[in-house]
Amino acid sequence: MACVTRMDYQYWNEKFEKMPRRELEAWQLERLRDVVGYSLRTPFYQKRLAEAGIAGPGDIKSLADIKRIPFTTKHDLRDGFPYGFLAIPKDEVIRLHASSGTTGAPTTIYFSRDDINRWTSFVARCIYGTGCTKTDVFQNMITYGLFTGGLGFHFGGEEVGMLVIPSGAGNTTRQFRLMQDFGTTVVHATPSFLLHVESKMKEEGVRRDSIKLKRAFAGAEPYSEDTRRRIEELLHIDVYNSYGLSEMNGPGVAFECQEKTGLHIWEDGYIVEIIDPETLEPVPEGERGELVLTILCREATPILRYRTRDLTGFVPGPCPCGRTHRRLRRITGRSDDMLIVNGVNVFPSQIEEVIMAMKEVGNNYLIEIEKDGVLDRLTVKTEVTAETFMDDTRPLNAIKEKIRRTLQASITINPRVELHESGSLPVSEGKAVRVRDRRPKDI
Ligand code: ADP
Ligand code: ZN
C-alpha cells in the first residue's frame, strides 16, 4: 500500500523505542511512583488518593498497584478548573493548552519547560519513525493556538530539523501556493481536511506534479481504513495515523510506524489500560474497550488513570519494525459518540466505513437525525464525485438506492440518502462535525 519506497526503519531514540519489555516495565514503575508523588501536590489527588488509602509513592509497590488508583474523568478535570490539577509552582509553568471542547467545556493542561521538551521528543519520535528527516519540508495544516495539534507538531517537526511551515488550517489556495513555493514534502491535517484539499486541487486545477508531497500525518478525529486508502490513492502519498489528546499532552501519544499495522503507544510515557466501560474491568487481550491512560512524562499536570472514552484494542504480537511498545487498533470514536436511532445503536464510524468504501461517493458527508412524529429519522448526506454527477448513463437514483441498501445492511436502520455536488457540504477548519442531531433534547 505504501506509495513511498520503504527505508530502513529509523529510530529517534532506539534505546527507548526498542527497550525490552522487562526494562520498560521497570521504567514505568519508577515513573509511576514519581507521578503519584507529583499528583499528591494537587488538591484533587490529595483528596482522591487519600480516599483510596494511598499516602505516598511508597504505596505503589508494583505496576499492578495502579488498580488501587481511582479513575479520573473529563468531568473531574472540569471540576478542577482552573488550577485543581496543577502540581508545580505557577512560575515554573511555561505554557498552557486546552482541549477542543468537542464534548463540552474545555479542560486546561499546564506544562513546565521539561514537560515541553519531553512532549517535543515524543512527537519527533513519531515523525522520524515514518521516514521523515531534516531534509523534509513540513507544512502544518492544522489549527494553532490552544489546540495542541498545532504547536505540538510544530515543535516536534523543528526537533527533527525539518523546515516547518506554520500554515495553520484552512485556505486551500494559500496552502497550494506554499506547497509549490517551498516544495512541501509532508503535511499534518485532519483526514477530513486532506479530503477537502484533494477536492479543491481538482477544482483549482492544481497539477499533482507541481507539488512534491510524499506523506501526511492525519489525526485529531476518527477515520476508517477506507478513508486512509482513499487519501493515499487520490493524493499519491503515504498517510500515517496520529493519535493524541490534550489531557495526555496532545499529539505524540500513539503513532503508526512504516508497517501501518496499528499505532505504537509510547509506553515509556504512558501506562495503557483497556477497560470495559460498563464493568470497568480490563477487556480480554485483543478485544476492544475504552482506553485508559496514565501520563508518566509530565510533572505540571499529572493525570492518573484517565478515562479517554476512546474505543480501541491492542494489536496482538510484536511489530516487525522492532519497537517493543504495543500497538493500538485504529480508534473508532468515543463511547459517547454512539447514536441511538429508534432504539438501535449506531456509531458514526460504521456509516463512514460503508460510504467511504464506495467509489461513487465523494469526499464529504454529513449525518442528520430529526424527529418525524414519534420516530427518529436518519439522513445521510453524501457528496458524489464530479465524474458521477456528469455520467448520465448511471442515474443518480440508482446510486442513491445502492448507498441506502448498503448502509441498511450494515446499520440495520433504513436511512434516507441525499446526494450533493462535490464541494457543497460544509467543511470545518478544525475537527470535522459529521453529526447534526436535531432531536429535541428533552425527549
Ligand atoms: P476534545 O476531547 O475536546 O476533542 P482534543 O483536542 O484533546 O479535545 O482531542 C482529543 C480527541 O480527539 C481524542 O480523545 C480522540 O477522541 C480524538 N482523536 C485524536 N486523534 C485521533 C485519531 N487518530 N483517531 C481517532 N480519534 C482521534
Ligand atoms: Zn512498528
Short mmCIF file of C-alpha atoms and ligand atoms in Angstrom, two decimals:
data_model
loop_
_atom_site.label_atom_id
_atom_site.label_comp_id
_atom_site.label_asym_id
_atom_site.label_seq_id
_atom_site.Cartn_x
_atom_site.Cartn_y
_atom_site.Cartn_z
CA MET A 1 0.00 0.00 0.00
CA ALA A 2 2.90 2.33 0.72
CA CYS A 3 3.47 4.91 -2.01
CA VAL A 4 6.87 5.94 -0.69
CA THR A 5 9.73 3.49 -1.00
CA ARG A 6 10.22 1.99 2.44
CA MET A 7 13.51 2.92 4.03
CA ASP A 8 15.35 1.06 6.74
CA TYR A 9 13.49 1.56 9.99
CA GLN A 10 14.78 4.58 11.75
CA TYR A 11 14.54 5.24 15.46
CA TRP A 12 14.65 8.64 17.11
CA ASN A 13 15.55 7.08 20.43
CA GLU A 14 16.48 3.47 19.78
CA LYS A 15 17.17 2.65 23.43
CA PHE A 16 13.65 3.52 24.46
CA GLU A 17 11.79 2.52 21.30
CA LYS A 18 13.27 -1.00 21.35
CA MET A 19 13.56 -1.37 25.12
CA PRO A 20 12.97 -4.96 26.28
CA ARG A 21 9.56 -5.24 27.99
CA ARG A 22 11.03 -6.08 31.38
CA GLU A 23 13.15 -2.92 31.38
CA LEU A 24 10.26 -0.88 30.04
CA GLU A 25 8.07 -2.07 32.91
CA ALA A 26 10.75 -1.28 35.48
CA TRP A 27 10.97 2.22 33.98
CA GLN A 28 7.19 2.56 34.15
CA LEU A 29 7.08 1.59 37.82
CA GLU A 30 9.74 4.12 38.72
CA ARG A 31 7.99 6.87 36.76
CA LEU A 32 4.57 5.92 38.16
CA ARG A 33 5.90 6.44 41.67
CA ASP A 34 7.25 9.88 40.66
CA VAL A 35 3.94 10.84 39.09
CA VAL A 36 1.96 9.73 42.14
CA GLY A 37 4.33 11.90 44.18
CA TYR A 38 3.65 14.91 41.94
CA SER A 39 -0.06 14.27 41.92
CA LEU A 40 -0.17 14.43 45.72
CA ARG A 41 0.73 18.10 45.42
CA THR A 42 -2.61 18.82 43.71
CA PRO A 43 -5.78 19.45 45.71
CA PHE A 44 -7.70 16.97 43.57
CA TYR A 45 -5.41 13.93 44.05
CA GLN A 46 -4.63 14.73 47.70
CA LYS A 47 -8.27 14.01 48.39
CA ARG A 48 -8.78 11.23 45.83
CA LEU A 49 -5.70 9.22 46.72
CA ALA A 50 -6.25 9.63 50.46
CA GLU A 51 -9.73 8.13 49.99
CA ALA A 52 -8.09 5.18 48.19
CA GLY A 53 -5.57 4.71 51.01
CA ILE A 54 -2.57 5.92 49.02
CA ALA A 55 -0.47 8.23 51.15
CA GLY A 56 2.65 8.41 49.00
CA PRO A 57 4.70 6.83 46.18
CA GLY A 58 5.82 4.09 48.59
CA ASP A 59 2.31 2.64 48.45
CA ILE A 60 2.87 1.75 44.80
CA LYS A 61 4.91 -1.45 45.08
CA SER A 62 4.29 -2.94 41.65
CA LEU A 63 2.65 -1.91 38.37
CA ALA A 64 -0.40 -3.94 39.40
CA ASP A 65 -0.93 -1.42 42.22
CA ILE A 66 -2.13 1.05 39.59
CA LYS A 67 -5.52 -0.61 40.10
CA ARG A 68 -5.68 0.92 43.56
CA ILE A 69 -5.75 4.39 41.99
CA PRO A 70 -9.26 5.64 41.16
CA PHE A 71 -10.06 6.65 37.56
CA THR A 72 -10.01 10.31 36.56
CA THR A 73 -12.70 11.58 34.16
CA LYS A 74 -13.15 14.63 31.98
CA HIS A 75 -15.80 15.66 34.50
CA ASP A 76 -13.14 15.68 37.26
CA LEU A 77 -10.88 17.86 35.11
CA ARG A 78 -13.71 20.30 34.50
CA ASP A 79 -14.43 20.43 38.23
CA GLY A 80 -10.77 21.13 38.89
CA PHE A 81 -10.68 24.10 36.52
CA PRO A 82 -8.53 26.20 36.55
CA TYR A 83 -5.76 25.09 38.97
CA GLY A 84 -7.06 21.99 40.72
CA PHE A 85 -4.60 19.75 38.82
CA LEU A 86 -1.54 21.99 38.93
CA ALA A 87 1.34 20.23 40.71
CA ILE A 88 4.19 22.74 40.38
CA PRO A 89 4.51 26.43 41.34
CA LYS A 90 2.84 28.69 38.79
CA ASP A 91 6.10 30.43 37.94
CA GLU A 92 7.54 27.10 36.75
CA VAL A 93 4.75 26.79 34.18
CA ILE A 94 5.71 27.99 30.71
CA ARG A 95 2.63 27.08 28.65
CA LEU A 96 -0.99 26.02 28.83
CA HIS A 97 -3.17 24.24 26.30
CA ALA A 98 -6.84 23.36 26.27
CA SER A 99 -8.87 20.59 24.68
CA SER A 100 -11.05 21.41 21.69
CA GLY A 101 -14.21 21.09 23.75
CA THR A 102 -15.80 18.59 21.32
CA THR A 103 -17.99 17.19 24.10
CA GLY A 104 -18.43 20.18 26.39
CA ALA A 105 -16.43 22.75 28.39
CA PRO A 106 -12.71 22.55 27.58
CA THR A 107 -10.10 21.41 30.11
CA THR A 108 -6.71 23.04 30.74
CA ILE A 109 -3.28 21.41 30.84
CA TYR A 110 -0.08 23.09 32.09
CA PHE A 111 3.50 22.38 31.05
CA SER A 112 6.89 23.05 32.64
CA ARG A 113 9.92 23.54 30.39
CA ASP A 114 10.92 19.90 30.91
CA ASP A 115 7.37 18.81 30.06
CA ILE A 116 7.51 20.68 26.76
CA ASN A 117 10.90 19.13 25.97
CA ARG A 118 9.65 15.62 26.71
CA TRP A 119 6.47 16.13 24.68
CA THR A 120 8.51 17.52 21.77
CA SER A 121 10.75 14.50 21.85
CA PHE A 122 7.77 12.09 21.68
CA VAL A 123 6.34 13.96 18.66
CA ALA A 124 9.79 13.96 16.99
CA ARG A 125 9.97 10.20 17.58
CA CYS A 126 6.65 9.73 15.76
CA ILE A 127 7.62 11.93 12.81
CA TYR A 128 11.08 10.39 12.39
CA GLY A 129 9.66 6.86 12.56
CA THR A 130 7.65 7.48 9.37
CA GLY A 131 10.85 8.09 7.43
CA CYS A 132 10.98 11.90 7.62
CA THR A 133 14.36 13.55 8.14
CA LYS A 134 15.79 17.06 8.36
CA THR A 135 15.65 17.29 4.56
CA ASP A 136 11.83 17.33 4.64
CA VAL A 137 9.65 20.42 4.34
CA PHE A 138 6.71 20.16 6.73
CA GLN A 139 3.50 22.15 6.30
CA ASN A 140 1.47 22.02 9.49
CA MET A 141 -2.07 22.48 8.11
CA ILE A 142 -3.82 22.31 11.46
CA THR A 143 -5.22 24.85 13.90
CA TYR A 144 -2.60 26.63 16.02
CA GLY A 145 -3.46 28.17 19.38
CA LEU A 146 -4.91 26.46 22.42
CA PHE A 147 -5.41 23.26 20.41
CA THR A 148 -2.38 21.01 20.96
CA GLY A 149 -2.12 19.76 17.37
CA GLY A 150 -0.57 22.97 16.03
CA LEU A 151 2.27 23.74 18.44
CA GLY A 152 2.81 20.07 19.35
CA PHE A 153 3.66 19.11 15.76
CA HIS A 154 5.41 22.42 15.16
CA PHE A 155 7.94 21.79 17.94
CA GLY A 156 8.28 18.10 17.01
CA GLY A 157 8.96 18.99 13.38
CA GLU A 158 11.62 21.52 14.34
CA GLU A 159 13.22 18.98 16.66
CA VAL A 160 13.61 16.59 13.71
CA GLY A 161 15.22 19.52 11.88
CA MET A 162 12.65 19.79 9.12
CA LEU A 163 11.77 23.15 7.62
CA VAL A 164 8.44 23.82 9.33
CA ILE A 165 5.82 25.99 7.63
CA PRO A 166 3.26 27.07 10.26
CA SER A 167 0.47 27.44 7.71
CA GLY A 168 -2.36 26.57 10.10
CA ALA A 169 -5.67 25.13 8.87
CA GLY A 170 -7.99 26.37 6.12
CA ASN A 171 -7.42 28.49 3.00
CA THR A 172 -6.60 25.77 0.49
CA THR A 173 -5.50 28.24 -2.22
CA ARG A 174 -2.77 29.56 0.07
CA GLN A 175 -1.87 26.00 1.15
CA PHE A 176 -1.28 25.02 -2.51
CA ARG A 177 0.84 28.10 -3.08
CA LEU A 178 3.00 27.35 -0.04
CA MET A 179 3.40 23.73 -1.20
CA GLN A 180 4.51 24.89 -4.63
CA ASP A 181 6.76 27.73 -3.45
CA PHE A 182 8.62 25.79 -0.75
CA GLY A 183 8.47 22.21 -2.04
CA THR A 184 6.44 20.79 0.86
CA THR A 185 7.06 17.05 1.24
CA VAL A 186 4.93 16.30 4.31
CA VAL A 187 1.76 17.75 5.82
CA HIS A 188 -0.22 17.34 9.02
CA ALA A 189 -4.00 17.74 8.88
CA THR A 190 -7.28 16.19 9.88
CA PRO A 191 -8.31 13.43 7.46
CA SER A 192 -11.42 15.46 6.54
CA PHE A 193 -9.26 18.44 5.60
CA LEU A 194 -6.99 16.23 3.47
CA LEU A 195 -10.05 15.01 1.53
CA HIS A 196 -11.14 18.62 1.10
CA VAL A 197 -7.65 19.54 -0.15
CA GLU A 198 -7.93 16.84 -2.79
CA SER A 199 -11.33 18.09 -3.98
CA LYS A 200 -10.02 21.65 -4.11
CA MET A 201 -6.92 20.60 -6.02
CA LYS A 202 -9.13 19.32 -8.79
CA GLU A 203 -11.37 22.36 -8.66
CA GLU A 204 -8.49 24.84 -8.77
CA GLY A 205 -6.62 22.88 -11.42
CA VAL A 206 -3.50 22.35 -9.28
CA ARG A 207 -1.38 19.77 -11.09
CA ARG A 208 -0.09 16.89 -8.94
CA ASP A 209 3.36 17.21 -10.49
CA SER A 210 3.56 20.85 -9.35
CA ILE A 211 3.81 19.67 -5.72
CA LYS A 212 6.28 17.31 -4.07
CA LEU A 213 4.07 15.89 -1.34
CA LYS A 214 5.04 12.39 -0.13
CA ARG A 215 3.47 11.93 3.29
CA ALA A 216 0.73 13.12 5.59
CA PHE A 217 0.09 12.74 9.31
CA ALA A 218 -3.66 12.51 9.77
CA GLY A 219 -5.40 12.55 13.12
CA ALA A 220 -7.41 14.51 15.70
CA GLU A 221 -10.60 12.72 14.61
CA PRO A 222 -11.62 9.15 13.84
CA TYR A 223 -11.40 7.86 10.27
CA SER A 224 -11.67 4.48 8.64
CA GLU A 225 -9.08 2.41 6.80
CA ASP A 226 -11.03 3.13 3.59
CA THR A 227 -10.67 6.84 4.16
CA ARG A 228 -6.91 6.42 4.60
CA ARG A 229 -6.73 4.38 1.39
CA ARG A 230 -8.80 6.96 -0.44
CA ILE A 231 -6.49 9.83 0.63
CA GLU A 232 -3.40 7.79 -0.25
CA GLU A 233 -4.69 6.90 -3.69
CA LEU A 234 -6.11 10.29 -4.58
CA LEU A 235 -3.12 12.30 -3.43
CA HIS A 236 -0.44 9.65 -4.13
CA ILE A 237 1.01 9.91 -0.64
CA ASP A 238 1.62 7.78 2.44
CA VAL A 239 -0.80 8.55 5.28
CA TYR A 240 0.12 7.84 8.92
CA ASN A 241 -2.44 7.73 11.70
CA SER A 242 -1.66 10.10 14.58
CA TYR A 243 -3.44 9.85 17.92
CA GLY A 244 -3.33 12.08 20.93
CA LEU A 245 -5.44 14.09 23.31
CA SER A 246 -4.73 17.26 25.21
CA GLU A 247 -5.18 15.60 28.61
CA MET A 248 -2.19 13.38 27.68
CA ASN A 249 -0.17 16.31 26.13
CA GLY A 250 -1.70 16.25 22.66
CA PRO A 251 -0.18 14.55 19.59
CA GLY A 252 2.67 12.11 20.18
CA VAL A 253 0.75 9.60 22.31
CA ALA A 254 0.41 6.88 19.65
CA PHE A 255 1.50 6.81 16.02
CA GLU A 256 1.92 4.41 13.15
CA CYS A 257 5.34 3.22 12.06
CA GLN A 258 6.07 2.36 8.43
CA GLU A 259 4.35 -1.01 8.84
CA LYS A 260 1.00 0.78 9.34
CA THR A 261 -0.39 -2.14 11.34
CA GLY A 262 -1.56 -0.21 14.38
CA LEU A 263 -0.39 2.78 16.40
CA HIS A 264 2.58 2.25 18.72
CA ILE A 265 1.61 3.75 22.03
CA TRP A 266 4.70 5.08 23.80
CA GLU A 267 4.75 3.08 26.97
CA ASP A 268 7.76 4.91 28.39
CA GLY A 269 5.46 7.95 28.52
CA TYR A 270 2.11 6.32 29.31
CA ILE A 271 0.68 3.38 31.20
CA VAL A 272 -2.01 1.86 28.99
CA GLU A 273 -5.12 0.00 30.09
CA ILE A 274 -8.15 -1.01 28.04
CA ILE A 275 -11.31 -1.50 30.08
CA ASP A 276 -14.91 -2.47 29.58
CA PRO A 277 -16.71 0.88 30.07
CA GLU A 278 -19.58 -0.88 31.87
CA THR A 279 -17.75 -3.15 34.31
CA LEU A 280 -14.54 -1.03 34.45
CA GLU A 281 -12.55 -4.30 34.33
CA PRO A 282 -9.80 -4.94 31.76
CA VAL A 283 -11.09 -6.43 28.49
CA PRO A 284 -9.61 -9.77 27.35
CA GLU A 285 -6.36 -9.23 25.37
CA GLY A 286 -7.09 -8.07 21.82
CA GLU A 287 -10.70 -7.03 22.42
CA ARG A 288 -11.96 -3.52 22.03
CA GLY A 289 -12.76 -1.32 25.01
CA GLU A 290 -12.15 2.12 26.44
CA LEU A 291 -8.59 3.37 26.56
CA VAL A 292 -7.37 4.48 30.00
CA LEU A 293 -4.06 6.33 30.19
CA THR A 294 -1.72 7.48 32.94
CA ILE A 295 0.80 10.08 31.86
CA LEU A 296 4.36 9.40 33.03
CA CYS A 297 6.12 12.21 31.17
CA ARG A 298 4.57 15.33 32.66
CA GLU A 299 5.10 16.95 36.05
CA ALA A 300 2.98 20.15 35.84
CA THR A 301 -0.36 18.38 35.35
CA PRO A 302 -0.18 14.75 36.43
CA ILE A 303 -3.27 12.79 35.41
CA LEU A 304 -3.72 9.23 36.62
CA ARG A 305 -5.89 6.55 35.00
CA TYR A 306 -7.67 8.96 32.68
CA ARG A 307 -10.79 7.54 31.04
CA THR A 308 -10.33 8.79 27.48
CA ARG A 309 -13.72 7.42 26.26
CA ASP A 310 -11.84 6.43 23.09
CA LEU A 311 -12.55 2.94 21.83
CA THR A 312 -9.70 0.70 20.69
CA GLY A 313 -7.94 -2.61 21.39
CA PHE A 314 -4.38 -3.96 21.30
CA VAL A 315 -2.98 -5.44 18.09
CA PRO A 316 -1.60 -8.82 19.19
CA GLY A 317 2.04 -9.80 18.77
CA PRO A 318 5.22 -7.86 18.10
CA CYS A 319 5.64 -5.39 15.22
CA PRO A 320 8.20 -6.27 12.52
CA CYS A 321 9.77 -2.81 12.98
CA GLY A 322 11.35 -3.98 16.23
CA ARG A 323 9.67 -1.46 18.51
CA THR A 324 8.59 -3.12 21.73
CA HIS A 325 5.76 -0.71 22.53
CA ARG A 326 2.34 -2.23 21.98
CA ARG A 327 0.13 -1.19 19.07
CA LEU A 328 -3.42 0.14 19.29
CA ARG A 329 -6.02 -0.60 16.67
CA ARG A 330 -7.50 2.36 14.80
CA ILE A 331 -9.58 4.40 17.26
CA THR A 332 -13.17 4.15 16.04
CA GLY A 333 -14.57 7.00 18.11
CA ARG A 334 -15.65 7.70 21.63
CA SER A 335 -18.07 5.66 23.67
CA ASP A 336 -20.22 8.80 23.92
CA ASP A 337 -20.35 9.20 20.08
CA MET A 338 -22.91 6.45 19.94
CA LEU A 339 -26.24 7.50 18.45
CA ILE A 340 -29.46 5.80 19.42
CA VAL A 341 -31.83 5.93 16.47
CA ASN A 342 -35.24 4.38 17.04
CA GLY A 343 -33.66 2.28 19.76
CA VAL A 344 -30.81 0.99 17.58
CA ASN A 345 -27.20 1.82 18.48
CA VAL A 346 -25.19 3.33 15.63
CA PHE A 347 -21.65 4.68 15.63
CA PRO A 348 -20.87 7.36 13.04
CA SER A 349 -17.74 5.35 12.21
CA GLN A 350 -19.96 2.48 10.93
CA ILE A 351 -21.55 4.87 8.45
CA GLU A 352 -18.20 6.27 7.36
CA GLU A 353 -16.81 2.79 6.83
CA VAL A 354 -19.62 1.93 4.43
CA ILE A 355 -19.74 5.08 2.38
CA MET A 356 -16.01 5.76 2.05
CA ALA A 357 -15.57 2.30 0.53
CA MET A 358 -17.92 3.25 -2.34
CA LYS A 359 -16.19 4.83 -5.29
CA GLU A 360 -19.25 6.81 -6.35
CA VAL A 361 -19.21 8.68 -3.04
CA GLY A 362 -17.21 11.91 -2.91
CA ASN A 363 -15.01 13.30 -0.14
CA ASN A 364 -17.51 14.69 2.34
CA TYR A 365 -20.62 13.54 4.17
CA LEU A 366 -22.97 14.55 6.96
CA ILE A 367 -25.30 12.59 9.22
CA GLU A 368 -28.54 14.23 10.35
CA ILE A 369 -31.10 12.97 12.81
CA GLU A 370 -34.50 14.55 13.28
CA LYS A 371 -37.80 13.68 14.85
CA ASP A 372 -40.52 12.64 12.43
CA GLY A 373 -43.59 12.30 14.62
CA VAL A 374 -42.62 9.86 17.32
CA LEU A 375 -39.87 8.26 15.26
CA ASP A 376 -36.28 9.30 14.59
CA ARG A 377 -35.29 9.93 11.01
CA LEU A 378 -31.67 9.38 9.96
CA THR A 379 -30.47 11.14 6.84
CA VAL A 380 -27.04 10.54 5.34
CA LYS A 381 -25.96 13.34 3.01
CA THR A 382 -23.04 12.41 0.82
CA GLU A 383 -21.18 14.26 -1.85
CA VAL A 384 -20.76 12.41 -5.12
CA THR A 385 -17.71 12.70 -7.30
CA ALA A 386 -17.84 15.13 -10.19
CA GLU A 387 -17.47 12.17 -12.61
CA THR A 388 -20.56 10.53 -11.13
CA PHE A 389 -22.57 13.70 -11.49
CA MET A 390 -21.60 14.07 -15.14
CA ASP A 391 -22.06 10.44 -16.11
CA ASP A 392 -25.67 10.33 -17.30
CA THR A 393 -25.54 6.62 -18.07
CA ARG A 394 -25.86 5.92 -14.36
CA PRO A 395 -28.93 7.63 -12.99
CA LEU A 396 -28.28 9.23 -9.63
CA ASN A 397 -31.29 7.46 -8.23
CA ALA A 398 -29.64 4.10 -8.73
CA ILE A 399 -26.56 5.28 -6.82
CA LYS A 400 -28.72 6.64 -4.06
CA GLU A 401 -30.50 3.33 -3.78
CA LYS A 402 -27.22 1.43 -3.72
CA ILE A 403 -25.90 3.60 -0.85
CA ARG A 404 -29.17 3.21 1.03
CA ARG A 405 -29.19 -0.55 0.68
CA THR A 406 -25.54 -0.97 1.66
CA LEU A 407 -25.99 1.27 4.69
CA GLN A 408 -29.12 -0.52 5.80
CA ALA A 409 -27.33 -3.86 5.59
CA SER A 410 -24.63 -2.54 7.92
CA ILE A 411 -26.51 -0.43 10.47
CA THR A 412 -29.92 -2.19 10.23
CA ILE A 413 -31.71 1.18 10.12
CA ASN A 414 -33.22 2.36 6.87
CA PRO A 415 -31.64 5.78 6.27
CA ARG A 416 -32.67 8.50 3.86
CA VAL A 417 -29.85 9.26 1.46
CA GLU A 418 -29.28 12.63 -0.17
CA LEU A 419 -26.68 13.18 -2.87
CA HIS A 420 -24.87 16.51 -3.05
CA GLU A 421 -22.47 18.01 -5.54
CA SER A 422 -18.76 17.75 -4.75
CA GLY A 423 -17.67 20.65 -2.50
CA SER A 424 -21.18 21.62 -1.43
CA LEU A 425 -21.35 20.18 2.10
CA PRO A 426 -19.86 22.32 4.92
CA VAL A 427 -16.16 21.87 5.72
CA SER A 428 -14.81 22.55 9.18
CA GLU A 429 -11.32 24.02 9.67
CA GLY A 430 -10.74 22.01 12.81
CA LYS A 431 -12.24 18.66 13.65
CA ALA A 432 -15.00 17.68 11.24
CA VAL A 433 -18.54 17.95 12.54
CA ARG A 434 -20.16 14.89 10.97
CA VAL A 435 -23.30 14.56 13.04
CA ARG A 436 -26.17 17.00 13.41
CA ASP A 437 -28.60 15.69 15.95
CA ARG A 438 -31.67 17.88 15.66
CA ARG A 439 -33.87 15.91 18.01
CA PRO A 440 -35.29 17.93 20.93
CA LYS A 441 -33.01 17.29 23.91
CA ASP A 442 -35.76 16.72 26.48
CA ILE A 443 -37.23 13.66 24.77
P1 ADP B 1 -11.57 17.10 22.62
O1 ADP B 1 -11.63 15.95 23.59
O2 ADP B 1 -12.30 18.30 23.10
O3 ADP B 1 -11.88 16.74 21.19
P2 ADP B 1 -8.70 17.13 21.98
O4 ADP B 1 -8.40 18.21 21.04
O5 ADP B 1 -7.73 16.86 23.05
O6 ADP B 1 -10.06 17.50 22.66
O7 ADP B 1 -8.95 15.83 21.11
C1 ADP B 1 -8.61 14.54 21.51
C2 ADP B 1 -9.59 13.55 20.97
O8 ADP B 1 -9.61 13.52 19.53
C3 ADP B 1 -9.25 12.13 21.35
O9 ADP B 1 -9.67 11.82 22.66
C4 ADP B 1 -9.99 11.33 20.29
O10 ADP B 1 -11.36 11.21 20.61
C5 ADP B 1 -9.85 12.21 19.04
N1 ADP B 1 -8.71 11.75 18.22
C6 ADP B 1 -7.47 12.28 18.16
N2 ADP B 1 -6.70 11.61 17.26
C7 ADP B 1 -7.46 10.61 16.75
C8 ADP B 1 -7.24 9.55 15.80
N3 ADP B 1 -6.09 9.38 15.16
N4 ADP B 1 -8.26 8.69 15.58
C9 ADP B 1 -9.45 8.83 16.22
N5 ADP B 1 -9.73 9.81 17.11
C10 ADP B 1 -8.75 10.70 17.38
ZN ZN B 2 6.13 -0.88 14.23
#
